[in-house]
CSV table of C-alpha atoms in Angstrom, one decimal:
chain,number,residue,atom,x,y,z
A,1,GLN,CA,-4.9,-8.7,5.6
A,2,VAL,CA,-2.7,-6.4,7.8
A,3,GLN,CA,-4.3,-3.6,9.7
A,4,LEU,CA,-2.5,-0.8,11.5
A,5,VAL,CA,-4.4,1.4,13.8
A,6,GLU,CA,-2.9,4.6,15.2
A,7,SER,CA,-4.1,6.5,18.2
A,8,GLY,CA,-2.9,9.3,20.5
A,9,GLY,CA,-3.0,12.3,18.3
A,10,ASP,CA,-4.2,15.4,19.9
A,11,LEU,CA,-4.0,19.2,20.2
A,12,VAL,CA,-1.1,20.2,22.4
A,13,GLN,CA,0.8,23.5,23.1
A,14,THR,CA,4.3,24.2,22.1
A,15,GLY,CA,6.7,22.3,24.4
A,16,GLY,CA,4.2,19.7,25.3
A,17,SER,CA,4.3,15.9,24.8
A,18,LEU,CA,2.3,13.2,23.2
A,19,ARG,CA,2.6,9.5,22.8
A,20,LEU,CA,1.3,7.9,19.6
A,21,SER,CA,0.4,4.2,19.5
A,22,CYS,CA,0.1,1.9,16.5
A,23,ALA,CA,-1.4,-1.5,17.1
A,24,ALA,CA,-1.0,-4.1,14.4
A,25,SER,CA,-3.2,-7.1,13.6
A,26,ARG,CA,0.0,-9.2,13.1
A,27,SER,CA,3.0,-9.9,15.2
A,28,MET,CA,5.8,-7.4,15.1
A,29,LEU,CA,8.1,-10.3,14.1
A,30,SER,CA,6.2,-10.4,10.8
A,31,PHE,CA,7.7,-7.1,9.7
A,32,ASN,CA,11.3,-6.1,8.9
A,33,THR,CA,10.6,-2.6,9.9
A,34,ARG,CA,8.0,-0.6,11.7
A,35,GLY,CA,7.9,3.1,12.0
A,36,TRP,CA,6.3,6.5,11.8
A,37,TYR,CA,5.9,9.0,9.0
A,38,ARG,CA,4.1,12.3,8.9
A,39,GLN,CA,2.5,14.6,6.3
A,40,ALA,CA,1.7,18.2,6.8
A,41,PRO,CA,-0.9,19.9,4.6
A,42,GLY,CA,0.5,20.7,1.2
A,43,LYS,CA,3.7,18.8,1.9
A,44,GLN,CA,5.1,15.4,1.1
A,45,ARG,CA,5.1,12.6,3.5
A,46,GLU,CA,8.4,12.3,5.4
A,47,LEU,CA,10.1,9.8,7.6
A,48,VAL,CA,10.0,10.4,11.3
A,49,ALA,CA,11.4,7.3,12.9
A,50,THR,CA,11.8,3.6,12.2
A,51,MET,CA,12.6,0.5,14.1
A,52,SER,CA,14.0,-2.7,12.6
A,53,ARG,CA,13.1,-6.1,13.8
A,54,ASP,CA,16.3,-6.4,15.7
A,55,GLY,CA,15.5,-3.2,17.6
A,56,THR,CA,17.7,-0.9,15.6
A,57,THR,CA,16.2,2.6,15.4
A,58,ASN,CA,16.5,5.4,12.9
A,59,TYR,CA,15.4,9.0,13.3
A,60,ALA,CA,15.0,12.0,11.1
A,61,ASP,CA,17.4,14.8,12.0
A,62,PHE,CA,14.6,17.2,13.0
A,63,VAL,CA,13.3,14.9,15.7
A,64,LYS,CA,16.5,13.5,17.2
A,65,GLY,CA,16.7,14.2,20.9
A,66,ARG,CA,12.9,14.9,21.0
A,67,PHE,CA,11.1,11.8,19.7
A,68,THR,CA,11.6,8.1,20.7
A,69,ILE,CA,10.3,5.1,18.9
A,70,SER,CA,9.7,1.9,20.9
A,71,GLY,CA,7.8,-1.3,20.7
A,72,ASP,CA,5.9,-3.8,22.7
A,73,ASN,CA,6.0,-7.2,21.1
A,74,ALA,CA,3.3,-8.7,23.4
A,75,LYS,CA,0.9,-6.0,22.3
A,76,ASN,CA,2.0,-5.9,18.6
A,77,THR,CA,2.3,-2.2,19.2
A,78,VAL,CA,4.8,0.5,18.3
A,79,TYR,CA,4.9,3.8,20.1
A,80,LEU,CA,6.2,7.3,19.3
A,81,GLN,CA,7.0,9.4,22.3
A,82,MET,CA,7.1,13.0,21.2
A,83,ASN,CA,8.5,15.6,23.6
A,84,SER,CA,9.3,19.3,23.2
A,85,LEU,CA,6.8,19.6,20.4
A,86,LYS,CA,6.9,22.5,18.0
A,87,PRO,CA,4.3,24.0,15.7
A,88,GLU,CA,6.2,22.6,12.7
A,89,ASP,CA,5.5,19.1,14.1
A,90,THR,CA,1.8,19.6,13.2
A,91,ALA,CA,0.9,16.9,10.7
A,92,VAL,CA,-1.0,13.7,10.3
A,93,TYR,CA,1.2,10.9,11.6
A,94,TYR,CA,1.0,7.5,9.9
A,95,CYS,CA,2.1,4.2,11.2
A,96,ASN,CA,4.1,2.1,8.8
A,97,ALA,CA,5.1,-1.5,8.6
A,98,LYS,CA,7.4,-3.0,5.9
A,99,ASN,CA,7.9,-6.7,5.2
A,100,GLN,CA,10.1,-8.5,2.7
A,101,VAL,CA,9.1,-12.1,1.8
A,102,GLY,CA,11.5,-13.6,-0.8
A,103,LEU,CA,11.8,-11.0,-3.5
A,104,ASN,CA,8.5,-9.3,-2.7
A,105,ASP,CA,8.3,-6.1,-0.7
A,106,TYR,CA,5.1,-5.2,1.3
A,107,ASP,CA,4.3,-1.8,2.7
A,108,TYR,CA,1.4,-1.3,5.1
A,109,TRP,CA,-0.1,2.0,6.4
A,110,GLY,CA,-2.4,3.0,9.1
A,111,GLN,CA,-5.2,5.6,8.7
A,112,GLY,CA,-3.2,8.4,10.4
A,113,THR,CA,-3.7,10.4,13.5
A,114,GLN,CA,-3.7,14.1,13.7
A,115,VAL,CA,-1.1,16.0,15.8
A,116,THR,CA,-1.6,19.7,16.2
A,117,VAL,CA,0.8,21.9,18.1
A,118,SER,CA,-0.3,25.4,18.9
A,119,SER,CA,2.1,28.2,19.2
């Protein structure tokens, strides 16, 4: 069983910063991609940032220049550094890990961590 545990969500004022962490029960090398998604109340879940096993990163347009995804292989942990936060960033942020074994795709999710940005 794969477990992903997020932490770091908090209440912060506009323009502030937060760093989210996602610790996995399995090596980062076990996954093709790790990343972050978010879901605001009444809205669909959306991609925030992803990191491939080779270190390639991908960001949603609305966070480019503000958010940075990184990883620590020794700790099996992925981070999301969020700067210049805006009220519209308020959402539950979910850690994600994807794995492909043969022809099978696996998708794992953490429990989510709440980020609230006050105006």
